[in-house]
Structure formats: C-alpha cells, structure tokens
mmCIF file of C-alpha atoms and ligand atoms in Angstrom:
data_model
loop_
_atom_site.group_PDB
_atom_site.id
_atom_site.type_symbol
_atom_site.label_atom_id
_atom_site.label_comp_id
_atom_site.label_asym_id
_atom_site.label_seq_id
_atom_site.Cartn_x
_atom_site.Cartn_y
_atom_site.Cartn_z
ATOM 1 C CA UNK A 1 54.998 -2.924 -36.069
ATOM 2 C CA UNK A 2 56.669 -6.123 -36.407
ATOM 3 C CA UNK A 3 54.348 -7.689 -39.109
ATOM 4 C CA UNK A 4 55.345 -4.517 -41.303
ATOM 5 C CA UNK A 5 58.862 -5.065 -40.944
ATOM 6 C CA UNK A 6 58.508 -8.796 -42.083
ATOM 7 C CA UNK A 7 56.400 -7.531 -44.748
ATOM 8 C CA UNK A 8 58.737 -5.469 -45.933
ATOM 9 C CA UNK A 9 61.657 -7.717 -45.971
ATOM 10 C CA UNK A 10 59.103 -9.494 -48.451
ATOM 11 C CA UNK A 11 58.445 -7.228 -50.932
ATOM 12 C CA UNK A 12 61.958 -5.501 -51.386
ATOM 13 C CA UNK A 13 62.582 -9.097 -52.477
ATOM 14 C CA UNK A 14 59.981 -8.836 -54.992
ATOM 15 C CA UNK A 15 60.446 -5.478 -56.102
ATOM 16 C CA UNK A 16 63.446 -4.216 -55.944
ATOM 17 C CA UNK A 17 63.206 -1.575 -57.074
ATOM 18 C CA UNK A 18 61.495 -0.040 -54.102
ATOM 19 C CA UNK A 19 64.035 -0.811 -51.465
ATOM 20 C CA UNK A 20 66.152 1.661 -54.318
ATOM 21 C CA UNK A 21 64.108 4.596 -54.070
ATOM 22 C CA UNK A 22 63.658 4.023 -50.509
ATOM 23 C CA UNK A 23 67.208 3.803 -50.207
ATOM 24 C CA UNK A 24 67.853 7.080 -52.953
ATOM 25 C CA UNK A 25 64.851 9.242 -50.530
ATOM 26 C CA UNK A 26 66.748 7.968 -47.370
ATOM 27 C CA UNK A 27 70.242 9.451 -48.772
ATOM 28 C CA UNK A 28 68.546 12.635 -49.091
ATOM 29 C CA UNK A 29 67.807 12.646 -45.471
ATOM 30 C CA UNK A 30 64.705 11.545 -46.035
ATOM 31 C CA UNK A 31 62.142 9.585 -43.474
ATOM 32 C CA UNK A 32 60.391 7.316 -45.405
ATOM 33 C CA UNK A 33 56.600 6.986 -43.417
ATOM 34 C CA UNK A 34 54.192 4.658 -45.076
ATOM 35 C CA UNK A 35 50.803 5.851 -45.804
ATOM 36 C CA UNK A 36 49.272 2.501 -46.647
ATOM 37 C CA UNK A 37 49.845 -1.382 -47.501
ATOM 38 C CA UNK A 38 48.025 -3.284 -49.711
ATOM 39 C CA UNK A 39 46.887 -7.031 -50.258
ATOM 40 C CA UNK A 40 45.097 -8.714 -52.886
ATOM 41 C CA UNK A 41 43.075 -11.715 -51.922
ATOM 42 C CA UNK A 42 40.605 -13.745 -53.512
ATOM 43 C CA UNK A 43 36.866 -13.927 -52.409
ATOM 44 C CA UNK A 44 36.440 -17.359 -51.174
ATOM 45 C CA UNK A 45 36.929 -19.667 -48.303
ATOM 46 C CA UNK A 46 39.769 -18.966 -46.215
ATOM 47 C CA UNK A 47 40.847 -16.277 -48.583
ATOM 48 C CA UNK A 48 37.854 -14.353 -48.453
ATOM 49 C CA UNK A 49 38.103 -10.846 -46.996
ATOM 50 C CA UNK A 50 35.632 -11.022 -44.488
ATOM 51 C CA UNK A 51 37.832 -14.641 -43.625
ATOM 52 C CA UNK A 52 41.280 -12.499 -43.821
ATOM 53 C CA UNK A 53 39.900 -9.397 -41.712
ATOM 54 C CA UNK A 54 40.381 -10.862 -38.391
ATOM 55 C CA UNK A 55 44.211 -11.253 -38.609
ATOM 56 C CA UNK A 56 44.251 -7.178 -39.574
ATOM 57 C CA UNK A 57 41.864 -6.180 -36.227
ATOM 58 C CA UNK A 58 43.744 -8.539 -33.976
ATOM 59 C CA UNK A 59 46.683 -5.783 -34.618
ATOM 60 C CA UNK A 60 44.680 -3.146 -33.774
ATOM 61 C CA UNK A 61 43.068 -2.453 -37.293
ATOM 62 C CA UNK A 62 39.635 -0.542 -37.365
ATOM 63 C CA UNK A 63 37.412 -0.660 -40.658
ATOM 64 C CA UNK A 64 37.086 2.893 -42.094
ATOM 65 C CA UNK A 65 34.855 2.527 -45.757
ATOM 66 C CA UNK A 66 34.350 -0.110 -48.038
ATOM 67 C CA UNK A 67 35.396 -0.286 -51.372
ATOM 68 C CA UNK A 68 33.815 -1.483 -55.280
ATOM 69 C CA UNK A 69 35.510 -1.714 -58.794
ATOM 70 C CA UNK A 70 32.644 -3.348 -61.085
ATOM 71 C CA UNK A 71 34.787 -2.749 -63.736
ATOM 72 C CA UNK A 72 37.798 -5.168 -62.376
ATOM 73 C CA UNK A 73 35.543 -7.265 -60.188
ATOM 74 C CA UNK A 74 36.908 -6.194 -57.252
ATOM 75 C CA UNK A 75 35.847 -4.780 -54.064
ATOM 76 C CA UNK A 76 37.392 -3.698 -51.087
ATOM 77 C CA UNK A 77 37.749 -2.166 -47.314
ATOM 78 C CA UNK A 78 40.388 0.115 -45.995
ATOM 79 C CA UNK A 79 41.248 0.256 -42.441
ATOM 80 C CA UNK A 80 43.290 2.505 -39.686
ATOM 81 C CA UNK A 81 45.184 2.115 -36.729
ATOM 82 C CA UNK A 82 46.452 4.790 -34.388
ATOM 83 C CA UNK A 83 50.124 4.194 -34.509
ATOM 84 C CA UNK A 84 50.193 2.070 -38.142
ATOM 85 C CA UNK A 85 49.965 2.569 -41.494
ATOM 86 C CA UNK A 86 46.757 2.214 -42.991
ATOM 87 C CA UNK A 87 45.639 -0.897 -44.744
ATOM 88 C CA UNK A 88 43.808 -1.390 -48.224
ATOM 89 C CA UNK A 89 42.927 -5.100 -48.311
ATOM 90 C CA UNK A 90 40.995 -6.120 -52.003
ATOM 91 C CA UNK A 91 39.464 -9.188 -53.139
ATOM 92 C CA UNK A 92 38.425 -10.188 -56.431
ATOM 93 C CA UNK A 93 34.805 -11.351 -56.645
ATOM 94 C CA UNK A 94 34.499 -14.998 -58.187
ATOM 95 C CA UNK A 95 31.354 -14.579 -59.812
ATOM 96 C CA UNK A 96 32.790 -11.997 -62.438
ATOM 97 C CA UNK A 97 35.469 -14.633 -63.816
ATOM 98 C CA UNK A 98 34.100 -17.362 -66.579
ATOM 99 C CA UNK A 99 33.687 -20.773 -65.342
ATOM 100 C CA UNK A 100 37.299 -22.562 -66.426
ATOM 101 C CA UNK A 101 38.900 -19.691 -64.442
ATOM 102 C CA UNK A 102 36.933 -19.630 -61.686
ATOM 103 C CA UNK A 103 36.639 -23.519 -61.114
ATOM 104 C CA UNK A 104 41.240 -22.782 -60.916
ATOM 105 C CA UNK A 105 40.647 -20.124 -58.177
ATOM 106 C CA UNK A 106 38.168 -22.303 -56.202
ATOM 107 C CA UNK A 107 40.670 -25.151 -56.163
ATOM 108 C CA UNK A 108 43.805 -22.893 -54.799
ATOM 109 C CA UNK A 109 41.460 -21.259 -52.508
ATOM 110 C CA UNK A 110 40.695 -25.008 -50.740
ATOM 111 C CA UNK A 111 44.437 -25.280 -50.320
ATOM 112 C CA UNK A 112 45.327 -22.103 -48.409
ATOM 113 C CA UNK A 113 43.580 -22.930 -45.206
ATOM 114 C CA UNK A 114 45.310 -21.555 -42.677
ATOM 115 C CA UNK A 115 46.933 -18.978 -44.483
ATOM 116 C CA UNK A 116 48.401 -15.135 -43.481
ATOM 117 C CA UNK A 117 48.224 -12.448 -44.756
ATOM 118 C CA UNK A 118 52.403 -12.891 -45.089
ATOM 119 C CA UNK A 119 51.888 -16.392 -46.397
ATOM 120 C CA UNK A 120 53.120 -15.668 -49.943
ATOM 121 C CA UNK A 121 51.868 -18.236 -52.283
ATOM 122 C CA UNK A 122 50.524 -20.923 -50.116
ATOM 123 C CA UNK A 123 49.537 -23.589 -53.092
ATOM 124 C CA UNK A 124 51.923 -25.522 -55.513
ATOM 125 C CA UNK A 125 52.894 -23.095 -58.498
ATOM 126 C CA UNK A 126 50.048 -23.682 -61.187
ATOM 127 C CA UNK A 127 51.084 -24.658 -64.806
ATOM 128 C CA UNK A 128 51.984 -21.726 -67.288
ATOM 129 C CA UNK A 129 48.641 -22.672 -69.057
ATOM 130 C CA UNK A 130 46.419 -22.160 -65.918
ATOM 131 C CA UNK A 131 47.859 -18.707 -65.351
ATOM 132 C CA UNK A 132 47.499 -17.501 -68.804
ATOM 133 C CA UNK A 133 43.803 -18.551 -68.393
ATOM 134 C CA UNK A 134 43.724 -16.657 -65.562
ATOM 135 C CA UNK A 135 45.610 -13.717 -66.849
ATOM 136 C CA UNK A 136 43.143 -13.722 -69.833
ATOM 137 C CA UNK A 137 40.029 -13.129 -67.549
ATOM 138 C CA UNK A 138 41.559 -10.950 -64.739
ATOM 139 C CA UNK A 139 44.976 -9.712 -64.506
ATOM 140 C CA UNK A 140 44.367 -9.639 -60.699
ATOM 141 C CA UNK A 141 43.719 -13.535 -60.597
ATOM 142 C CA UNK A 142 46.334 -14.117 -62.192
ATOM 143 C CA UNK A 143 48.472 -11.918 -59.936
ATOM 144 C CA UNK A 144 47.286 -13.453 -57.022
ATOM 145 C CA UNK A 145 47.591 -17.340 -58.427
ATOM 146 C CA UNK A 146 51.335 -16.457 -59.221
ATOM 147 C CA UNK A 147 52.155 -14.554 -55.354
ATOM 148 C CA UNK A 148 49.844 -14.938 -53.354
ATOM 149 C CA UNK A 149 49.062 -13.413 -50.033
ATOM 150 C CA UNK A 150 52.202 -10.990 -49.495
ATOM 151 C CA UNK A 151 52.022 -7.189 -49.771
ATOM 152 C CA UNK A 152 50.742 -5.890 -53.552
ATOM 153 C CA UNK A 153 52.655 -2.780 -52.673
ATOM 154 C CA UNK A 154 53.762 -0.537 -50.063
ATOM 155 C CA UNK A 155 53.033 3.660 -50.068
ATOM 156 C CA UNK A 156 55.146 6.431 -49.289
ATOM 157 C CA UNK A 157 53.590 9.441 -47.671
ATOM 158 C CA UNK A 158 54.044 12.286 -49.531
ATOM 159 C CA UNK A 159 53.088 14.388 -46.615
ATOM 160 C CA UNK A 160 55.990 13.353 -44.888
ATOM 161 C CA UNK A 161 58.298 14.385 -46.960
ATOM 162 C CA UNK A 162 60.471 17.368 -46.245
ATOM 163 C CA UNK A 163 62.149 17.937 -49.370
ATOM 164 C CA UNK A 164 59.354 16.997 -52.191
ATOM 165 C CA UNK A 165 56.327 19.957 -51.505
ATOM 166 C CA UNK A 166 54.165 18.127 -54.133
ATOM 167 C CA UNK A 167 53.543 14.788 -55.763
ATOM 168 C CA UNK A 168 54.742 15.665 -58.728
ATOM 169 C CA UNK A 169 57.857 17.170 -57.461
ATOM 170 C CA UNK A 170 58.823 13.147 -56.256
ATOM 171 C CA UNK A 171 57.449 11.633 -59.394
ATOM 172 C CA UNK A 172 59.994 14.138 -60.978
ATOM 173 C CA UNK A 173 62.763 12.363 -58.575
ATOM 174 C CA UNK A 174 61.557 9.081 -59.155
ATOM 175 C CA UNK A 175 62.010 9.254 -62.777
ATOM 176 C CA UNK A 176 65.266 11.032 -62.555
ATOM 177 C CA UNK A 177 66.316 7.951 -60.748
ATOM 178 C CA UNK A 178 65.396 5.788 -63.812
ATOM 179 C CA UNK A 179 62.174 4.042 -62.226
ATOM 180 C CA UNK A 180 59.285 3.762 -64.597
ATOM 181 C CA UNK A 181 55.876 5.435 -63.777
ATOM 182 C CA UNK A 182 52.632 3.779 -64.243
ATOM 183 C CA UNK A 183 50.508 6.263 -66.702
ATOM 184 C CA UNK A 184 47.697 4.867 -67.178
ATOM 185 C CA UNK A 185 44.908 7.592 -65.997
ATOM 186 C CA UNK A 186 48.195 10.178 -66.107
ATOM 187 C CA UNK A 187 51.050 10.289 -63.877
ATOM 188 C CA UNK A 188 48.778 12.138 -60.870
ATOM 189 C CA UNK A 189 45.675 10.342 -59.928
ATOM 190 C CA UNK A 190 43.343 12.615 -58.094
ATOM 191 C CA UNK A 191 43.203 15.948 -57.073
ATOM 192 C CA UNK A 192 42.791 18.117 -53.621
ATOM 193 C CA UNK A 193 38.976 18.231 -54.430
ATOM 194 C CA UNK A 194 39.023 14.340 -53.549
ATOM 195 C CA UNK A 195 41.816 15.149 -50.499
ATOM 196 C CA UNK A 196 44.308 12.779 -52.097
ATOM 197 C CA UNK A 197 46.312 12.664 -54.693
ATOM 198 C CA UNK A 198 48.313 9.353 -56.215
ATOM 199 C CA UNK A 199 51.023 7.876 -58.404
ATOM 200 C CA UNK A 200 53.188 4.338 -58.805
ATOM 201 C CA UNK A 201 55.758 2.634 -60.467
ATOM 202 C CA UNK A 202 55.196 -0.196 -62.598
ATOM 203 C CA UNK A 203 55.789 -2.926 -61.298
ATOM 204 C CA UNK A 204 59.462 -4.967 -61.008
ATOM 205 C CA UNK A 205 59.360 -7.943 -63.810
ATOM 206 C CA UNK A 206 60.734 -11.112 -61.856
ATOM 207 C CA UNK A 207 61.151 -14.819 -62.776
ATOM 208 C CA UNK A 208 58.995 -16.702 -61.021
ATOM 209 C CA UNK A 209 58.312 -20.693 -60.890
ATOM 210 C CA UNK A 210 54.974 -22.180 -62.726
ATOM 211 C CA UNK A 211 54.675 -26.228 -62.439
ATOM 212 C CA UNK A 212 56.305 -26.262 -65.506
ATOM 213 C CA UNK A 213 58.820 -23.571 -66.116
ATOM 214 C CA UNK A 214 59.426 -20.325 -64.985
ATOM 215 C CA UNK A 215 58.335 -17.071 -66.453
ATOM 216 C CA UNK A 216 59.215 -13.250 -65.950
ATOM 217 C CA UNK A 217 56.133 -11.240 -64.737
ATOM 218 C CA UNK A 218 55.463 -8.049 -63.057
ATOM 219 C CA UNK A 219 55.396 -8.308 -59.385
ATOM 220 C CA UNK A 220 54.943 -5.636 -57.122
ATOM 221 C CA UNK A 221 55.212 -1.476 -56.970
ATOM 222 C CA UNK A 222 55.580 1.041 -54.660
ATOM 223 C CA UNK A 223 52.944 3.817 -54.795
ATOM 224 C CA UNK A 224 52.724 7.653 -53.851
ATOM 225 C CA UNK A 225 49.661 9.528 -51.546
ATOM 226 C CA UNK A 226 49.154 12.751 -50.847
ATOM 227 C CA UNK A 227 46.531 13.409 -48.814
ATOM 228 C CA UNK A 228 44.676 16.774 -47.408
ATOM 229 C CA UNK A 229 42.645 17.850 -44.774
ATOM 230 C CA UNK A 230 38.899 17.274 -44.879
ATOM 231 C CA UNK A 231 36.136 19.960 -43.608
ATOM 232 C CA UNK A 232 37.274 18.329 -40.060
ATOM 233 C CA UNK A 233 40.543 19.672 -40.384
ATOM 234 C CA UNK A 234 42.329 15.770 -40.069
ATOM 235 C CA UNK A 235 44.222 14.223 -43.106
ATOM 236 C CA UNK A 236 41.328 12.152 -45.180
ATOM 237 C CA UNK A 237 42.057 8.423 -44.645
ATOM 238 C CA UNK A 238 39.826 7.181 -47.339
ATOM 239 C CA UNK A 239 40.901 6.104 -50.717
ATOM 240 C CA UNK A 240 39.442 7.232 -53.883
ATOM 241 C CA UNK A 241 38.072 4.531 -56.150
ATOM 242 C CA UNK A 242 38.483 5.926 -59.399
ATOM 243 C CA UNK A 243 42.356 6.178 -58.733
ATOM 244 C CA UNK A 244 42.478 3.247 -57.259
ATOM 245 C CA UNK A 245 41.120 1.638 -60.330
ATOM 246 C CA UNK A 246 44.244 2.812 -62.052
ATOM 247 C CA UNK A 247 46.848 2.078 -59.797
ATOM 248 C CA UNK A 248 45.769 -1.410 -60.125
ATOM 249 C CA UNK A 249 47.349 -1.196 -63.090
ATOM 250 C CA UNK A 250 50.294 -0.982 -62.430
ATOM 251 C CA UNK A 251 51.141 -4.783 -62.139
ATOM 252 C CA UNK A 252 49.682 -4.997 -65.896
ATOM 253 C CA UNK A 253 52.461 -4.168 -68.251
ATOM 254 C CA UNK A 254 51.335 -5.588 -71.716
ATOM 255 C CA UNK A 255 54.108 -7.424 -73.696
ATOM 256 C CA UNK A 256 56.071 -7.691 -70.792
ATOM 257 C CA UNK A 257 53.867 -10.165 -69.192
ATOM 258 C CA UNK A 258 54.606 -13.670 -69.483
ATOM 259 C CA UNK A 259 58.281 -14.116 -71.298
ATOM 260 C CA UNK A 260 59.861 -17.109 -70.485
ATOM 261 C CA UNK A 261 63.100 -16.399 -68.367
ATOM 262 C CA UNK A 262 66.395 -16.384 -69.566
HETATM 263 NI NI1 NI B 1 47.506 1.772 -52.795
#
C-alpha cells in the first residue's frame, strides 16, 4: 500500500537504524513482511482515536480488539486488513496527566485540525521547558509533542522469516549487528501460551528542533512478533497488553533523554 511506503520513507529518516537491519535481513536474502505499524496519538479533538480511525477504515482497515494500559494512561485498538499489515493505533488519555501538562496537550491538539496520520508534527516545536513538563508526567506526551503523528515504529514478522526459526534466534542477529535491545520486561515479551511473542530496539537518539534549541531524544524503533496459531488454526492477530506495556518503552532511554545537541 502506498500510505506504507510513504510511511516508511518517514521513519527510516527517524530511525535509522531500522532501514540497517532491514537492509542487513535483506542481504541475507531475506523478505522483510511487516506484521504491524504503530501510531501514537493523543485523546482529544482532531487527534482523538475515535477522530483518527476513519482515515485507517477508508484503506480498508477493520477493528479487531481494543486495547487499555492504566498504568501509562493509554488505551488502544488494533485493526486488520486482508492484504496489509496490521495496525496498532494508541492514544494517551488526558485525564491521567496533571493540569500544567494537560492544559500544553489541549493547546497542540486545537492546532492539528486537519491532520494525518503521516502528518508528522503538525504544531510549531514547543519550548525545551514545555517538553520536559511533559516528559515528567508521561514519556508518551512528550513523545508525541516532539513527532507527532508519523509511525512510532514499524514490525518485522518473525514468521516470515526463512532463516531465523525463533525470536530469539533474530534478536541474536540483531545484536550481532550492534543494535541495542530494549530489556525492559527481558529481551522476549510473551510466550506461545499468549500466541505471540515480542522484542525491539531502543529507539534511534536524534536532534530534533524545540522553539528554542534543539535537543537529542529517542525517536523511533523497530519491533519483532511472532505470532502462533489460535484453537482456530489462523495466526492470532491480537496484541498482548502486558507486552505491549513494555515495548512502549522502548522510546524511554533514561539519561539519554534530553542532551542538548552537539
Ligand atoms: Ni508494536
């Protein structure tokens, strides 16, 4: 699909990283096959999920399950399509963040009317200040503040692999190519008894413009599914929210958030 391959073009600008491994896998002989895309969004106005949705079933998109993280403040839906990858498209829920940080959301999200989901960032860059606010109350607000509506991170299917039988046996490969893993949770999230099994880099760490300087912060990943057959006999398309809590994580990389470039 065409909106993939723009989205694409996108993201191996901001991480990459990923257009590297794609590249390294490719070598091999490799087809890469995408089991998923992802998008963060936040939940309000134009932004809103429910407001974002429309753009995903005009391709084709069904819903499959919905999605919540109390913990991050987050929830979610995943969809399908018959001849696309599948889609995991998050928002964070305003009514978690404290009222400063929330009062900075509600003003970008009245300036992104109009907006795709391949819009990037579609307000002025906020000052370094804001986004450590942000950043302080929800590393996914702040994410989104600083990039927007592009793609959080694309997914290679494991299952489509011919030379890498198990997760692990590519997280082996991706290491050995000198990418960093994101841990947190362990290096495999999941397990056949939940019919999918995860992993991701960390995120690339890439200057980026604020109103008032420019600062290196993680950007985007590239994440790992394995998935196996449910009692029906067809590849589960659901996600798992307990792994997907983690792999969140993997745009939050401590002290390496928020140097100033150079
Ligand atoms: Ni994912």
């Amino acid at each position: 699909m065409q909106f993939f391959d723009a989205l694409w073009d996108d993201y191996a600008r901001m991480a990459p990283h990923a257009a590297g491994l794609r590249r390294a896998l490719e070598d091999r002989g490799e087809t890469v096959v995408n089991d998923h895309v992802a998008f963060r969004t936040y939940g309000c106005g134009p932004l809103a999920l429910e407001a974002r949705e429309p753009e995903l079933l005009a391709l084709g998109y069904r819903r499959h399950s919905p999605y919540e993280f109390p913990d991050k403040g987050l929830r979610a839906w995943g969809y399908v399509h018959d001849h696309g990858p599948r889609v995991f498209l998050s928002e964070l829920v305003l009514d978690t963040l404290p009222s400063p940080a929330r009062a900075l959301v509600e003003r970008l999200c009245a300036s992104a009317e109009g907006a795709s989901l391949r819009a990037g960032r579609p307000w002025p860059p906020v000052a370094i200040a804001e986004y450590r606010q942000l950043l302080a109350a929800s590393e996914y607000a702040a994410w989104v503040a600083a990039f927007g509506l592009r793609a959080n991170h694309f997914t290679i299917s494991v299952n489509a692999l011919r030379g890498f039988p198990t997760l692990e046996s590519l997280l082996d490969f991706v290491e050995a190519q000198g990418f960093r893993l994101n841990e947190s949770g362990g290096r495999v999230k999941g397990s056949p008894e939940v019919l999918l099994e995860q992993g991701s880099t960390l995120a690339d760490v890439v200057p980026v413009d604020f109103a008032d300087g420019v600062l290196e912060i993680p950007s985007c990943y590239y994440e790992f599914a394995r998935r196996y057959p449910g009692p029906d006999g067809s590849l589960y398309d659901g996600f798992v929210p307990a792994s997907a809590s983690r792999i969140f994580e993997s745009t939050d990389v401590g002290g390496r958030v928020g140097r100033p470039a150079g």
